[in-house]
Coordinates of C-alpha atoms in Angstrom, one line a residue:
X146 CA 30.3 201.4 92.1
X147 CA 29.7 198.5 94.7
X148 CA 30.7 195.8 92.4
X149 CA 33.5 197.6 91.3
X150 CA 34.9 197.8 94.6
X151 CA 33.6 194.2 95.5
X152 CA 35.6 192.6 92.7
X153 CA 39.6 193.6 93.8
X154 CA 38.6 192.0 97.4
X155 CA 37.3 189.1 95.9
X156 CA 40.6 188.1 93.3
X157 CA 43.0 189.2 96.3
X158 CA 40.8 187.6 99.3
X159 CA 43.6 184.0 99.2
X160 CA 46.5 186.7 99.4
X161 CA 45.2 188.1 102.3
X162 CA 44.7 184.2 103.4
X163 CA 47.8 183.4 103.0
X164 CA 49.4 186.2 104.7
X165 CA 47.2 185.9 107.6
X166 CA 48.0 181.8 107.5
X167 CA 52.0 182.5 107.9
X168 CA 50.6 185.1 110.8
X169 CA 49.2 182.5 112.6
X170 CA 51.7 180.3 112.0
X171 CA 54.6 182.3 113.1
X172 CA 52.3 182.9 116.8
X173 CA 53.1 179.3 116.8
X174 CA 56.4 179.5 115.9
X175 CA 57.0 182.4 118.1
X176 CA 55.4 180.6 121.5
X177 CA 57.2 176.9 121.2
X178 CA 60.6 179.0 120.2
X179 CA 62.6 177.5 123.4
X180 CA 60.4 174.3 124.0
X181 CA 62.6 171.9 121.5
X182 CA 65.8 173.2 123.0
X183 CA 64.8 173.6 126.6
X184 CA 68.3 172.3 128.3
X185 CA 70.6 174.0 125.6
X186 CA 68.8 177.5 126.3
X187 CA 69.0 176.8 129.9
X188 CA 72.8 176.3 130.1
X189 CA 73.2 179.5 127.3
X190 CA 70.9 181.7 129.4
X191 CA 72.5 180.4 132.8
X192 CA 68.6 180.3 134.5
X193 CA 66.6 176.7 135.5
X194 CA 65.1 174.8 132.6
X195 CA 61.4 175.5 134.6
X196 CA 62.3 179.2 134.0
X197 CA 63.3 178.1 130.1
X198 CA 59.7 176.7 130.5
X199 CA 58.0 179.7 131.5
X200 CA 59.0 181.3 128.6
X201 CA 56.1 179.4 126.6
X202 CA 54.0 179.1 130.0
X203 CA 53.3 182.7 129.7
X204 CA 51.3 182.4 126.4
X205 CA 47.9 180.4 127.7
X206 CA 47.6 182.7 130.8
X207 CA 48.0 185.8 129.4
X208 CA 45.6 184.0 126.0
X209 CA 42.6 183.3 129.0
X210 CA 42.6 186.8 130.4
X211 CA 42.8 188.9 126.9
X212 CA 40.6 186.3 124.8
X213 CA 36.9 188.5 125.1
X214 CA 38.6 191.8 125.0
X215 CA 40.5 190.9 122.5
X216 CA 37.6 189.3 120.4
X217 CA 35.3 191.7 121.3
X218 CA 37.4 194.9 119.9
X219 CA 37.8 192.4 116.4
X220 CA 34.3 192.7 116.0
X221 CA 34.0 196.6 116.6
X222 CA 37.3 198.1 115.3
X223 CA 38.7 195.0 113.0
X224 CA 41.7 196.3 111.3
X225 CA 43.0 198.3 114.4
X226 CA 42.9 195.0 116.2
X227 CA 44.2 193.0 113.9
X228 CA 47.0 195.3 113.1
X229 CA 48.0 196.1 116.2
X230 CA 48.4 191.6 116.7
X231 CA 50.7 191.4 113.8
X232 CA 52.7 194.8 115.1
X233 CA 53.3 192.9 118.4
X234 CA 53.7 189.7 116.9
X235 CA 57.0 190.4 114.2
X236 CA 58.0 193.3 116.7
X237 CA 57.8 190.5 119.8
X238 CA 60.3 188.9 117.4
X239 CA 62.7 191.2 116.8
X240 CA 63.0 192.1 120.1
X241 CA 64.4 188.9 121.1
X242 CA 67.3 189.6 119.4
X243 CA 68.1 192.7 121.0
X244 CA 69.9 189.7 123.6
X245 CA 69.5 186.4 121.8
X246 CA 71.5 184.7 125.6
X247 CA 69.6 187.1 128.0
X248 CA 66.4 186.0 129.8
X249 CA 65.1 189.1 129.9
X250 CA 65.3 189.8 126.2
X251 CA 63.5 186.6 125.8
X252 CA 60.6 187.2 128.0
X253 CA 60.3 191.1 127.1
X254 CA 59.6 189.1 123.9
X255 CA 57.5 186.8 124.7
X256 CA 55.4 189.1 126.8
X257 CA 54.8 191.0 123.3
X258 CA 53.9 188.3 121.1
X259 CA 52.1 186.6 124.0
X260 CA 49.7 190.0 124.0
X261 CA 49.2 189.8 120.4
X262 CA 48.0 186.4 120.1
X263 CA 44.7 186.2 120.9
X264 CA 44.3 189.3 118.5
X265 CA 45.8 186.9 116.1
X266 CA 43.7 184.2 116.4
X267 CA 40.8 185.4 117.5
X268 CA 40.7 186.6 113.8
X269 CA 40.1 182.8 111.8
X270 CA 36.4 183.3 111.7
X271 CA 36.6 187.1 111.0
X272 CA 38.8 187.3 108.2
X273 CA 37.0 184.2 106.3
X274 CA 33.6 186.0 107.7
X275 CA 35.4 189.7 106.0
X276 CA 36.6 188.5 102.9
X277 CA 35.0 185.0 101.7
X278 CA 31.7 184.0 100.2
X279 CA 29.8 181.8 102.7
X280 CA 30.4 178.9 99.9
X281 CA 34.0 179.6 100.6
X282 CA 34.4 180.4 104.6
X283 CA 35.0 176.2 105.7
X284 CA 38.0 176.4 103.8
X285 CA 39.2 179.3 104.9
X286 CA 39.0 179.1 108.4
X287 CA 40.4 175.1 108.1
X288 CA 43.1 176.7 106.6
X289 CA 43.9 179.6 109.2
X290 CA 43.0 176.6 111.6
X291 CA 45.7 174.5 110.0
X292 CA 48.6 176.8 110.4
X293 CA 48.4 176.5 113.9
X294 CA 49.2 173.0 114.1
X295 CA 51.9 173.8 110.6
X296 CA 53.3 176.3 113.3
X297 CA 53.7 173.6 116.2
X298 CA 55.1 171.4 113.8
X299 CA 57.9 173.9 112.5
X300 CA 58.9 175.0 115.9
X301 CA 59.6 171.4 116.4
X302 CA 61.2 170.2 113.6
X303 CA 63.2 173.5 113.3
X304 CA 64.6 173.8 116.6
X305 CA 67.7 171.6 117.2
X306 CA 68.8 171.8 113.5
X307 CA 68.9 175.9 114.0
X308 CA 70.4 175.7 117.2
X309 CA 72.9 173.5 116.0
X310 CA 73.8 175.6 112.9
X311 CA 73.9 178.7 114.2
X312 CA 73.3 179.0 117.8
X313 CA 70.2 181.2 119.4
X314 CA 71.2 184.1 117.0
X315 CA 71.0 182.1 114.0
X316 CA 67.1 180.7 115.5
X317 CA 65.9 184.2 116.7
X318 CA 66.9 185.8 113.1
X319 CA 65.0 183.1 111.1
X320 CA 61.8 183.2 113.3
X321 CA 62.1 186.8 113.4
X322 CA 62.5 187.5 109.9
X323 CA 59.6 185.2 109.1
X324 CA 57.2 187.3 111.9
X325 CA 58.4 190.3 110.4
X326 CA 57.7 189.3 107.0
X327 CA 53.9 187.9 108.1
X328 CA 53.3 191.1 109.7
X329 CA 54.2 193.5 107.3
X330 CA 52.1 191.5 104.7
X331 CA 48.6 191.5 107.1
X332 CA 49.1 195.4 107.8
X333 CA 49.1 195.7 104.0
X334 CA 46.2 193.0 103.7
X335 CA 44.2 195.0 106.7
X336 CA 43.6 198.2 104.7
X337 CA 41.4 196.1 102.1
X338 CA 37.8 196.9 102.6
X339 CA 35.7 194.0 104.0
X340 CA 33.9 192.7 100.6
X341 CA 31.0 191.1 103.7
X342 CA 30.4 193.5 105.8
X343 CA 27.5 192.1 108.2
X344 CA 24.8 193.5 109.8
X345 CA 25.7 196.7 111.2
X346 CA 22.4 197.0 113.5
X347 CA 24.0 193.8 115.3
X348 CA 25.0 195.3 118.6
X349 CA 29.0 194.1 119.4
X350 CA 28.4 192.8 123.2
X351 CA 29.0 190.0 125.2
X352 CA 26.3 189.4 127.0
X353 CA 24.9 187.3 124.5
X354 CA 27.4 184.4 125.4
X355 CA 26.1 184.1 129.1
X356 CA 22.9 181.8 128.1
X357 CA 24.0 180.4 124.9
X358 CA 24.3 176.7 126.0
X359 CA 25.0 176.0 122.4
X360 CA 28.4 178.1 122.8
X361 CA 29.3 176.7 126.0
X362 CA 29.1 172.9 124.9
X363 CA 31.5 174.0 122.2
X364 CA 33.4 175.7 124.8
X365 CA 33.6 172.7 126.9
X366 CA 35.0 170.6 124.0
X367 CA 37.5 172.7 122.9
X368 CA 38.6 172.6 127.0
X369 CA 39.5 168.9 126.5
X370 CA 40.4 169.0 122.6
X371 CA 43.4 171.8 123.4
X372 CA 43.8 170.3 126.5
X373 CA 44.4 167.0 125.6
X374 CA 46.9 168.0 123.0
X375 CA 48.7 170.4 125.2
X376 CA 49.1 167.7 128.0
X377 CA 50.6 165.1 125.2
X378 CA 53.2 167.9 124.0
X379 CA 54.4 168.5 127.5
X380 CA 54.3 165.6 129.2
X381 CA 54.5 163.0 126.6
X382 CA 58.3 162.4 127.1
X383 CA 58.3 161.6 131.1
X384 CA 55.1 159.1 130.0
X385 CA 57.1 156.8 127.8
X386 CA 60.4 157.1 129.7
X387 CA 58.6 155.3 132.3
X388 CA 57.8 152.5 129.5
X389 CA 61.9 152.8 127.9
X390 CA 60.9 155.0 124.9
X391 CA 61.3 158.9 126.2
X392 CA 63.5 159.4 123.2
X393 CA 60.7 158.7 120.8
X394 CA 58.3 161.3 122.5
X395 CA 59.6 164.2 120.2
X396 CA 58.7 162.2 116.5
X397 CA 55.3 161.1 118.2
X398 CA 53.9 164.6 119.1
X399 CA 55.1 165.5 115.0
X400 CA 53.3 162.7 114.2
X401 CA 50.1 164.0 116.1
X402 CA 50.5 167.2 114.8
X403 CA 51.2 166.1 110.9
X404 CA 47.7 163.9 111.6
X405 CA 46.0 167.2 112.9
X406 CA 47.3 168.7 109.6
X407 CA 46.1 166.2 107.7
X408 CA 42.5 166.3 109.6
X409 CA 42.4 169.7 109.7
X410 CA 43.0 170.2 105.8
X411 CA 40.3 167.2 104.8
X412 CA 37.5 166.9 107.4
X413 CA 35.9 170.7 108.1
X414 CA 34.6 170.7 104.5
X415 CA 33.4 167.3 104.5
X416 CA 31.4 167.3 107.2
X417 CA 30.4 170.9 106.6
X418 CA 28.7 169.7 102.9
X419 CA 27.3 166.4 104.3
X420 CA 26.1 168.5 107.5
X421 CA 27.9 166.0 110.1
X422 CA 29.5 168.2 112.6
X423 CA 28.0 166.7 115.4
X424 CA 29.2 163.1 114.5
X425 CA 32.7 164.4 113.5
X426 CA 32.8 165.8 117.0
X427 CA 31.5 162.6 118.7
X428 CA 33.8 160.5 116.3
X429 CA 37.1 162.3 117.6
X430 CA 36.9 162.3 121.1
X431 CA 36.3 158.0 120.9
X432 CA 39.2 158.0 118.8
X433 CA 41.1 159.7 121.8
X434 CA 39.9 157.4 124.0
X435 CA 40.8 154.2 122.2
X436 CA 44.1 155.9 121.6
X437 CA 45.2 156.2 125.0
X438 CA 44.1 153.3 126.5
X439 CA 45.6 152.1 124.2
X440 CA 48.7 153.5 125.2
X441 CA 48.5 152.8 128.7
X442 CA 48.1 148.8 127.3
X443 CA 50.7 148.1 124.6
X444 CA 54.1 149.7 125.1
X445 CA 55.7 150.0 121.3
X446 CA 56.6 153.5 119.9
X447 CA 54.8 152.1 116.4
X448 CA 51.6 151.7 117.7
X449 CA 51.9 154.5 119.8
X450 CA 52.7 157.0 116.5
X451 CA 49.7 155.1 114.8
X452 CA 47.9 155.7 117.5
X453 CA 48.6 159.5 118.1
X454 CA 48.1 160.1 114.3
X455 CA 44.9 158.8 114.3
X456 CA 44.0 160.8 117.3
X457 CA 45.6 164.0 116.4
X458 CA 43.7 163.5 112.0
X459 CA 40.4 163.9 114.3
X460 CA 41.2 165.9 117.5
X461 CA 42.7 168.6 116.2
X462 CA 40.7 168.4 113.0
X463 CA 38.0 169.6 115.7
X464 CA 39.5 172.9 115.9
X465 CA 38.4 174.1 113.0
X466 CA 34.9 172.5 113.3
X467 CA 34.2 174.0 116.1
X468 CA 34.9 177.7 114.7
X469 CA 33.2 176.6 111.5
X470 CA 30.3 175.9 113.8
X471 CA 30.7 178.8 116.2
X472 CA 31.0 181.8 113.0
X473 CA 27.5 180.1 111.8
X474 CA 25.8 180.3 115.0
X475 CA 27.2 183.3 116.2
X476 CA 26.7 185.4 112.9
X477 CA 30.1 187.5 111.2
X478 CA 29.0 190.0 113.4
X479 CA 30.0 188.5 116.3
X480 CA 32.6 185.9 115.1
X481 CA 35.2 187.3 117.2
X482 CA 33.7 187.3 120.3
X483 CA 32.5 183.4 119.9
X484 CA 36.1 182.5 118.9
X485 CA 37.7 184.3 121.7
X486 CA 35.6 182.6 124.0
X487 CA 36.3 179.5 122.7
X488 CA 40.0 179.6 122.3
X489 CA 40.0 181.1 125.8
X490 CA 38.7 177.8 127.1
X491 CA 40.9 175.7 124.7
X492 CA 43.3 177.7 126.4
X493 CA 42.0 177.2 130.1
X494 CA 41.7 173.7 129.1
X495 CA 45.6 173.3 128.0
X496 CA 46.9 175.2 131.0
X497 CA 44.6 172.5 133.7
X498 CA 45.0 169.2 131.9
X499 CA 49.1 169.6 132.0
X500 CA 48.6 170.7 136.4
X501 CA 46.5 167.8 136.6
X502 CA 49.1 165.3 134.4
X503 CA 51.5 167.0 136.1
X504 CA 50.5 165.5 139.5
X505 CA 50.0 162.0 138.1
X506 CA 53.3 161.8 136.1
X507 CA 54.7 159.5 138.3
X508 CA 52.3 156.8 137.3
X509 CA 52.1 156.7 133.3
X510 CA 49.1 154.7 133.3
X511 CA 46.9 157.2 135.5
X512 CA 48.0 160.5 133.4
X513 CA 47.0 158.0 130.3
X514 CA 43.6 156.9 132.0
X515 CA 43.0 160.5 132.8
X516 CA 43.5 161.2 129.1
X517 CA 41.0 158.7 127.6
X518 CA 38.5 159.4 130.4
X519 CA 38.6 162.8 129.2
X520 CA 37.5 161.5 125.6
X521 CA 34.6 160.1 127.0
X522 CA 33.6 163.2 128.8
X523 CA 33.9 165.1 125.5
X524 CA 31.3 162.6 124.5
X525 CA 29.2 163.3 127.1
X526 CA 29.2 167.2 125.5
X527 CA 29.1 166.5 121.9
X528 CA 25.9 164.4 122.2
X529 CA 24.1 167.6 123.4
X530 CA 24.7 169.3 120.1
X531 CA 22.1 169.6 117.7
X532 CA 22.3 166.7 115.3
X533 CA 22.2 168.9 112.2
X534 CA 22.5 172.3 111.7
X535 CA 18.5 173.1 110.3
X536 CA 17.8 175.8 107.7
X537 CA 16.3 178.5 108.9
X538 CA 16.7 177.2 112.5
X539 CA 18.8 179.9 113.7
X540 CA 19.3 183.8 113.2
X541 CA 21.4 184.7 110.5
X542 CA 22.0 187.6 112.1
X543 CA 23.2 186.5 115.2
X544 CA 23.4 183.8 117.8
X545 CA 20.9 181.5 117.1
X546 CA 18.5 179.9 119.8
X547 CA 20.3 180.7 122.8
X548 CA 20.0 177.4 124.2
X549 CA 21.2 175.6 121.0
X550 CA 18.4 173.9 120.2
X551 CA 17.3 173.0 116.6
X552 CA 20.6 173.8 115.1
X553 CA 22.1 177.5 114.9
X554 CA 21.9 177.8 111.0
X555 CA 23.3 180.8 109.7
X556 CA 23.3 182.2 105.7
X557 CA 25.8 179.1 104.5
X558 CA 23.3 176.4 105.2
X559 CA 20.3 178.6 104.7
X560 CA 21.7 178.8 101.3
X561 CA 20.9 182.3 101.3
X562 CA 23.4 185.1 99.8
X563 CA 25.5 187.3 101.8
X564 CA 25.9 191.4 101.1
X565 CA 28.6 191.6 98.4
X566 CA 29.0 187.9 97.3

């Protein structure tokens, strides 16, 4: 009876990927809605452009202080927590449209898909922990990874030409028939039983992240990874107006983001099978700091988009590295948690880069120093991961050694089999 039921999940686990993908995406979507069109929402909604601003501000604050509860309920009541993201995320979206010129609408909105979020996220590692064979769980979570950065890239590229066409209406139905559409399809996808269901003796807690150093180095270099990024997307366009180029800033940060893409889709399961993670790490945060110096010395929008797609192929590709890394430490057990508290600092990282570019802006070649610095402080962190993640080196169970020594390998490079593969 137990491969009977095993084999439905398995043929419909990329469904379920894919409708969890456009889930993600649309949180994306949802978020940068107003960020593109900043001083056209501002006139229609008759409020400042800083309150047009706040309007994606919200999202990172209220990510940091729901992150561990949110993970932590993923890991004991899955589905309900899952669910309950995509209900907030397509119904965040329809609400908008309840006054598509009205401030209030909008951040009612916001609010909503804000709170569902990290329940959205937080989900990568758990849904390729729930529903893939360990063979199968890089690509799974590069993918979810990689329609983060497809979601970015939409809200970009999708923006002005909507607004254009059809005003805020015509903008707020599209996105919000999307959501819709992405959240009907993961409450569907929800009800499938888990085909891997763990260790159910594993105890869902949090005090096992306290004095995991392991966990906390990851943590500190998804603080500058998402915090480097976020700073570029926001204050990208008062940089190179000081150099005479502020109206390329909008194709640059596409460019980034189509590199992270790009990254995102090719590295994770390369340097998963060649057991690199640690030099993939170290290799992206030099990259950033060549790139901005670079920057800050040669003032030409072509070397700049070079420059920033080179960064963003690695940096971003780190995202998914990272939660590769932190699922086979952590165990599937406890996958949510350990991306929680990751993204929470990817989070705390975006919303203090941007204050502290924000008080440099006036001198483009500080907030670009300040960038590549950070680079080589994320270099300082990567070299204190293990240099290869060691079979049999770490619980498969759990977290492995709590001070990340010797690797943290879990069943995938134990090449052991998972329950129900």
């Amino acid at each position: 009876m137990a491969a009977h039921t095993a084999v439905p999940v398995r043929v419909n686990r990329w469904v379920i990927l894919a409708g969890f993908a456009l889930l993600t995406a649309c949180t994306q979507l949802l978020w940068l809605a107003y960020a593109p069109i900043t001083t056209q929402t501002h006139q229609i909604m008759r409020v400042s452009e800083g309150a047009v601003g706040d309007l994606a501000g919200i999202f990172p604050l209220v990510y940091v202080i729901l992150a561990l509860p949110a993970g932590r309920w993923l890991d004991a009541r899955f589905g309900q927590a899952l669910g309950l993201g995509a209900a907030l995320t397509g119904a965040g979206g329809l609400v908008r449209l309840a006054g598509p010129s009205s401030y209030g609408w909008a951040m009612a909105g916001q609010v909503m898909i804000a709170a569902g979020q990290p329940l959205v996220l937080n989900s990568i590692t758990k849904v390729a922990a729930r529903y893939f064979p360990t063979r199968e769980r890089t690509a799974a979570i590069s993918i979810g990874s990689v329609a983060l950065f497809a979601g970015i890239l939409a809200a970009v590229l999708s923006g002005g030409p909507l607004l254009h066409a059809g005003g805020l209406t015509l903008l707020l139905w599209v996105q919000a028939a999307v959501a819709a559409l992405a959240a009907v399809w993961v409450l569907a996808a929800v009800r499938t039983p888990a085909a891997f269901t763990g260790d159910p003796s594993v105890a869902v807690s949090l005090r096992w992240l306290r004095g995991d150093r392991f966990m906390w180095v990851l943590a500190g270099l998804l603080f500058i990874g998402m915090g480097v990024f976020n700073a570029v997307a926001t204050w990208l366009d008062a940089i190179l107006t000081h150099f005479g180029h502020g109206g390329a800033s909008g194709y640059l940060i596409a460019v980034m983001t189509v590199g992270g893409i790009a990254g995102g889709a090719l590295l994770p399961g390369i340097v998963a099978r060649r057991d690199q993670r640690r030099g993939m790490l170290e290799i992206a945060v030099v990259v950033t700091a060549v790139a901005f110096a670079l920057m800050a010395g040669v003032h030409n929008p072509v070397s700049d988009g070079a420059a920033l797609f080179v960064a963003g192929f690695f940096l971003l590709a780190g995202l998914p590295v990272v939660l590769d890394w932190s699922e086979l430490h952590a165990g599937p057990e406890r996958a949510g948690a350990a991306a929680g508290f990751l993204l929470l600092a990817g989070n705390l990282g975006g919303v203090i880069l941007v204050l502290i570019i924000q008080g440099l802006i006036g001198n483009p070649y500080l907030s670009l120093g300040v960038l590549s610095v950070m680079g080589l402080l994320g270099l300082a962190l990567a070299t204190r991961l293990p240099a290869r993640t060691s079979a049999g080196a770490g619980n498969p169970g759990g977290p492995g050694n709590a001070d990340g020594s010797g690797g943290s390998a879990g069943p995938r490079e134990a090449g052991t089999a998972t329950k129900g593969e």
